[in-house]
């Protein structure tokens, strides 16, 4: 008989809401129209007189909303990757054209594309830093191998 008293190596993934999805107008309209359709389709499933002791209907509603938000995030991620690819391809073509025949409008377009690519990279860096901060604050006060500097931070507060 083997008794494992150590904590699991990896905790199961816990989904968390990305608030920027709610600020995105296309995602907001998609979510609101989807919610209206969802409640119209499931209108007779729960009435005010019914009692759901286990909270199954609320869990089902939350699962549906989570799935919609994941779909919106996936579409946004794909469109951002496609937009980055387009900018890089245009930049490569314009640089090739400028090397063959230098001109001021081509150089201005190259500068504009480089600025767009730089802005895109800055947004990605801000997103990564925000994610790291969220992960840090999630595990900051917990004991374990991922405490980072939680012991020192406890003395500051």
PDB file of C-alpha atoms in Angstrom:
ATOM      1  CA  UNK A   1       0.000   0.000   0.000  1.00  0.00           C
ATOM      2  CA  UNK A   2       1.383   3.385  -1.065  1.00  0.00           C
ATOM      3  CA  UNK A   3       0.300   6.490   0.782  1.00  0.00           C
ATOM      4  CA  UNK A   4       0.966   9.727  -1.035  1.00  0.00           C
ATOM      5  CA  UNK A   5       0.792  12.665   1.362  1.00  0.00           C
ATOM      6  CA  UNK A   6       2.592  15.143  -0.872  1.00  0.00           C
ATOM      7  CA  UNK A   7       0.549  17.846  -2.597  1.00  0.00           C
ATOM      8  CA  UNK A   8      -0.130  17.249  -6.283  1.00  0.00           C
ATOM      9  CA  UNK A   9       2.577  18.534  -8.598  1.00  0.00           C
ATOM     10  CA  UNK A  10       0.173  20.592 -10.640  1.00  0.00           C
ATOM     11  CA  UNK A  11      -3.139  21.982  -9.541  1.00  0.00           C
ATOM     12  CA  UNK A  12      -6.020  21.711 -11.982  1.00  0.00           C
ATOM     13  CA  UNK A  13      -6.458  24.748 -14.205  1.00  0.00           C
ATOM     14  CA  UNK A  14      -8.845  27.324 -12.835  1.00  0.00           C
ATOM     15  CA  UNK A  15     -10.489  29.533 -15.430  1.00  0.00           C
ATOM     16  CA  UNK A  16     -10.617  33.234 -14.678  1.00  0.00           C
ATOM     17  CA  UNK A  17     -12.502  35.987 -16.453  1.00  0.00           C
ATOM     18  CA  UNK A  18     -10.516  38.316 -18.668  1.00  0.00           C
ATOM     19  CA  UNK A  19     -12.259  41.682 -18.214  1.00  0.00           C
ATOM     20  CA  UNK A  20     -10.953  43.028 -21.526  1.00  0.00           C
ATOM     21  CA  UNK A  21     -13.288  40.611 -23.306  1.00  0.00           C
ATOM     22  CA  UNK A  22     -16.241  42.494 -21.844  1.00  0.00           C
ATOM     23  CA  UNK A  23     -14.814  45.810 -23.059  1.00  0.00           C
ATOM     24  CA  UNK A  24     -14.487  44.529 -26.643  1.00  0.00           C
ATOM     25  CA  UNK A  25     -17.605  45.717 -28.513  1.00  0.00           C
ATOM     26  CA  UNK A  26     -17.905  42.772 -30.931  1.00  0.00           C
ATOM     27  CA  UNK A  27     -17.527  40.317 -28.088  1.00  0.00           C
ATOM     28  CA  UNK A  28     -20.053  42.207 -25.981  1.00  0.00           C
ATOM     29  CA  UNK A  29     -22.693  42.154 -28.727  1.00  0.00           C
ATOM     30  CA  UNK A  30     -21.999  38.486 -29.463  1.00  0.00           C
ATOM     31  CA  UNK A  31     -22.371  37.634 -25.773  1.00  0.00           C
ATOM     32  CA  UNK A  32     -25.578  39.627 -25.276  1.00  0.00           C
ATOM     33  CA  UNK A  33     -27.292  38.212 -28.367  1.00  0.00           C
ATOM     34  CA  UNK A  34     -26.140  34.734 -27.393  1.00  0.00           C
ATOM     35  CA  UNK A  35     -27.517  35.165 -23.869  1.00  0.00           C
ATOM     36  CA  UNK A  36     -30.874  36.334 -25.219  1.00  0.00           C
ATOM     37  CA  UNK A  37     -31.066  33.315 -27.538  1.00  0.00           C
ATOM     38  CA  UNK A  38     -29.928  30.969 -24.767  1.00  0.00           C
ATOM     39  CA  UNK A  39     -32.637  32.107 -22.361  1.00  0.00           C
ATOM     40  CA  UNK A  40     -35.268  32.011 -25.105  1.00  0.00           C
ATOM     41  CA  UNK A  41     -34.368  28.401 -25.919  1.00  0.00           C
ATOM     42  CA  UNK A  42     -34.286  27.385 -22.257  1.00  0.00           C
ATOM     43  CA  UNK A  43     -37.281  29.404 -21.137  1.00  0.00           C
ATOM     44  CA  UNK A  44     -39.253  26.534 -19.617  1.00  0.00           C
ATOM     45  CA  UNK A  45     -36.333  24.867 -17.848  1.00  0.00           C
ATOM     46  CA  UNK A  46     -36.564  26.922 -14.657  1.00  0.00           C
ATOM     47  CA  UNK A  47     -39.556  28.755 -13.266  1.00  0.00           C
ATOM     48  CA  UNK A  48     -39.764  30.976 -10.213  1.00  0.00           C
ATOM     49  CA  UNK A  49     -41.640  28.324  -8.254  1.00  0.00           C
ATOM     50  CA  UNK A  50     -39.069  25.616  -8.915  1.00  0.00           C
ATOM     51  CA  UNK A  51     -36.344  25.130  -6.376  1.00  0.00           C
ATOM     52  CA  UNK A  52     -32.968  23.898  -7.525  1.00  0.00           C
ATOM     53  CA  UNK A  53     -31.203  22.758  -4.333  1.00  0.00           C
ATOM     54  CA  UNK A  54     -27.956  21.809  -6.046  1.00  0.00           C
ATOM     55  CA  UNK A  55     -27.730  24.934  -8.186  1.00  0.00           C
ATOM     56  CA  UNK A  56     -27.542  22.934 -11.404  1.00  0.00           C
ATOM     57  CA  UNK A  57     -29.214  25.551 -13.581  1.00  0.00           C
ATOM     58  CA  UNK A  58     -26.933  28.312 -12.405  1.00  0.00           C
ATOM     59  CA  UNK A  59     -23.930  26.087 -13.080  1.00  0.00           C
ATOM     60  CA  UNK A  60     -25.224  25.365 -16.583  1.00  0.00           C
ATOM     61  CA  UNK A  61     -25.685  29.073 -17.260  1.00  0.00           C
ATOM     62  CA  UNK A  62     -22.168  29.829 -16.046  1.00  0.00           C
ATOM     63  CA  UNK A  63     -20.739  27.033 -18.196  1.00  0.00           C
ATOM     64  CA  UNK A  64     -22.492  28.424 -21.256  1.00  0.00           C
ATOM     65  CA  UNK A  65     -21.199  31.965 -20.619  1.00  0.00           C
ATOM     66  CA  UNK A  66     -17.689  30.634 -20.005  1.00  0.00           C
ATOM     67  CA  UNK A  67     -17.795  28.735 -23.298  1.00  0.00           C
ATOM     68  CA  UNK A  68     -18.918  31.841 -25.171  1.00  0.00           C
ATOM     69  CA  UNK A  69     -16.143  33.924 -23.610  1.00  0.00           C
ATOM     70  CA  UNK A  70     -13.566  31.279 -24.510  1.00  0.00           C
ATOM     71  CA  UNK A  71     -14.840  31.290 -28.106  1.00  0.00           C
ATOM     72  CA  UNK A  72     -14.609  35.091 -28.252  1.00  0.00           C
ATOM     73  CA  UNK A  73     -11.070  35.025 -26.826  1.00  0.00           C
ATOM     74  CA  UNK A  74     -10.020  32.361 -29.330  1.00  0.00           C
ATOM     75  CA  UNK A  75     -11.356  34.407 -32.243  1.00  0.00           C
ATOM     76  CA  UNK A  76      -9.608  37.539 -30.990  1.00  0.00           C
ATOM     77  CA  UNK A  77      -6.343  35.641 -30.601  1.00  0.00           C
ATOM     78  CA  UNK A  78      -6.572  34.248 -34.142  1.00  0.00           C
ATOM     79  CA  UNK A  79      -7.406  37.636 -35.635  1.00  0.00           C
ATOM     80  CA  UNK A  80      -4.489  39.265 -33.783  1.00  0.00           C
ATOM     81  CA  UNK A  81      -2.080  36.602 -35.064  1.00  0.00           C
ATOM     82  CA  UNK A  82      -3.426  37.072 -38.598  1.00  0.00           C
ATOM     83  CA  UNK A  83      -3.072  40.860 -38.346  1.00  0.00           C
ATOM     84  CA  UNK A  84       0.523  40.513 -37.121  1.00  0.00           C
ATOM     85  CA  UNK A  85       1.318  38.179 -40.017  1.00  0.00           C
ATOM     86  CA  UNK A  86      -0.173  40.678 -42.488  1.00  0.00           C
ATOM     87  CA  UNK A  87       1.877  43.561 -41.077  1.00  0.00           C
ATOM     88  CA  UNK A  88       5.083  41.501 -41.206  1.00  0.00           C
ATOM     89  CA  UNK A  89       4.407  40.442 -44.812  1.00  0.00           C
ATOM     90  CA  UNK A  90       3.642  44.019 -45.899  1.00  0.00           C
ATOM     91  CA  UNK A  91       6.781  45.244 -44.163  1.00  0.00           C
ATOM     92  CA  UNK A  92       8.895  42.598 -45.873  1.00  0.00           C
ATOM     93  CA  UNK A  93       7.428  43.468 -49.290  1.00  0.00           C
ATOM     94  CA  UNK A  94       7.902  47.210 -48.785  1.00  0.00           C
ATOM     95  CA  UNK A  95      11.508  46.750 -47.648  1.00  0.00           C
ATOM     96  CA  UNK A  96      12.177  44.634 -50.731  1.00  0.00           C
ATOM     97  CA  UNK A  97      10.571  47.297 -52.941  1.00  0.00           C
ATOM     98  CA  UNK A  98      12.580  50.042 -51.211  1.00  0.00           C
ATOM     99  CA  UNK A  99      15.841  48.137 -51.744  1.00  0.00           C
ATOM    100  CA  UNK A 100      15.069  47.815 -55.456  1.00  0.00           C
ATOM    101  CA  UNK A 101      13.872  51.391 -55.986  1.00  0.00           C
ATOM    102  CA  UNK A 102      14.170  53.827 -53.046  1.00  0.00           C
ATOM    103  CA  UNK A 103      11.435  56.434 -52.728  1.00  0.00           C
ATOM    104  CA  UNK A 104      10.069  58.662 -49.982  1.00  0.00           C
ATOM    105  CA  UNK A 105       6.480  57.261 -50.006  1.00  0.00           C
ATOM    106  CA  UNK A 106       7.817  53.719 -49.699  1.00  0.00           C
ATOM    107  CA  UNK A 107      10.038  54.767 -46.806  1.00  0.00           C
ATOM    108  CA  UNK A 108       7.068  56.467 -45.114  1.00  0.00           C
ATOM    109  CA  UNK A 109       5.018  53.277 -45.490  1.00  0.00           C
ATOM    110  CA  UNK A 110       7.880  51.213 -44.019  1.00  0.00           C
ATOM    111  CA  UNK A 111       8.064  53.585 -41.045  1.00  0.00           C
ATOM    112  CA  UNK A 112       4.311  53.330 -40.540  1.00  0.00           C
ATOM    113  CA  UNK A 113       4.377  49.520 -40.659  1.00  0.00           C
ATOM    114  CA  UNK A 114       7.271  49.389 -38.204  1.00  0.00           C
ATOM    115  CA  UNK A 115       5.354  51.645 -35.812  1.00  0.00           C
ATOM    116  CA  UNK A 116       2.298  49.369 -36.084  1.00  0.00           C
ATOM    117  CA  UNK A 117       4.434  46.311 -35.388  1.00  0.00           C
ATOM    118  CA  UNK A 118       6.097  48.056 -32.430  1.00  0.00           C
ATOM    119  CA  UNK A 119       2.690  49.000 -30.992  1.00  0.00           C
ATOM    120  CA  UNK A 120       1.528  45.423 -31.436  1.00  0.00           C
ATOM    121  CA  UNK A 121       4.604  44.138 -29.576  1.00  0.00           C
ATOM    122  CA  UNK A 122       4.045  46.661 -26.775  1.00  0.00           C
ATOM    123  CA  UNK A 123       0.451  45.452 -26.354  1.00  0.00           C
ATOM    124  CA  UNK A 124       1.680  41.859 -26.170  1.00  0.00           C
ATOM    125  CA  UNK A 125       4.278  42.799 -23.541  1.00  0.00           C
ATOM    126  CA  UNK A 126       1.684  44.642 -21.428  1.00  0.00           C
ATOM    127  CA  UNK A 127      -0.597  41.623 -21.663  1.00  0.00           C
ATOM    128  CA  UNK A 128       2.208  39.295 -20.547  1.00  0.00           C
ATOM    129  CA  UNK A 129       3.127  41.544 -17.613  1.00  0.00           C
ATOM    130  CA  UNK A 130      -0.517  41.753 -16.530  1.00  0.00           C
ATOM    131  CA  UNK A 131      -0.823  37.970 -16.661  1.00  0.00           C
ATOM    132  CA  UNK A 132       2.342  37.520 -14.590  1.00  0.00           C
ATOM    133  CA  UNK A 133       1.038  39.997 -11.991  1.00  0.00           C
ATOM    134  CA  UNK A 134      -2.273  38.164 -11.790  1.00  0.00           C
ATOM    135  CA  UNK A 135      -0.508  34.840 -11.305  1.00  0.00           C
ATOM    136  CA  UNK A 136       1.750  36.379  -8.656  1.00  0.00           C
ATOM    137  CA  UNK A 137      -1.162  37.806  -6.664  1.00  0.00           C
ATOM    138  CA  UNK A 138      -3.018  34.502  -6.968  1.00  0.00           C
ATOM    139  CA  UNK A 139      -0.203  32.607  -5.276  1.00  0.00           C
ATOM    140  CA  UNK A 140       1.516  35.358  -3.288  1.00  0.00           C
ATOM    141  CA  UNK A 141       0.126  34.475   0.142  1.00  0.00           C
ATOM    142  CA  UNK A 142       0.080  30.710  -0.336  1.00  0.00           C
ATOM    143  CA  UNK A 143       2.732  28.431   1.062  1.00  0.00           C
ATOM    144  CA  UNK A 144       4.623  26.153  -1.257  1.00  0.00           C
ATOM    145  CA  UNK A 145       7.292  26.161  -3.923  1.00  0.00           C
ATOM    146  CA  UNK A 146       5.741  29.162  -5.707  1.00  0.00           C
ATOM    147  CA  UNK A 147       5.860  31.666  -2.850  1.00  0.00           C
ATOM    148  CA  UNK A 148       8.292  33.940  -4.735  1.00  0.00           C
ATOM    149  CA  UNK A 149       8.866  36.765  -2.240  1.00  0.00           C
ATOM    150  CA  UNK A 150       5.722  36.330  -0.202  1.00  0.00           C
ATOM    151  CA  UNK A 151       7.602  36.127   3.086  1.00  0.00           C
ATOM    152  CA  UNK A 152       9.232  39.504   2.483  1.00  0.00           C
ATOM    153  CA  UNK A 153       5.990  41.007   1.174  1.00  0.00           C
ATOM    154  CA  UNK A 154       4.110  40.026   4.330  1.00  0.00           C
ATOM    155  CA  UNK A 155       6.310  42.327   6.394  1.00  0.00           C
ATOM    156  CA  UNK A 156       5.560  45.294   4.126  1.00  0.00           C
ATOM    157  CA  UNK A 157       1.796  45.203   4.652  1.00  0.00           C
TER     158      UNK A 157
END
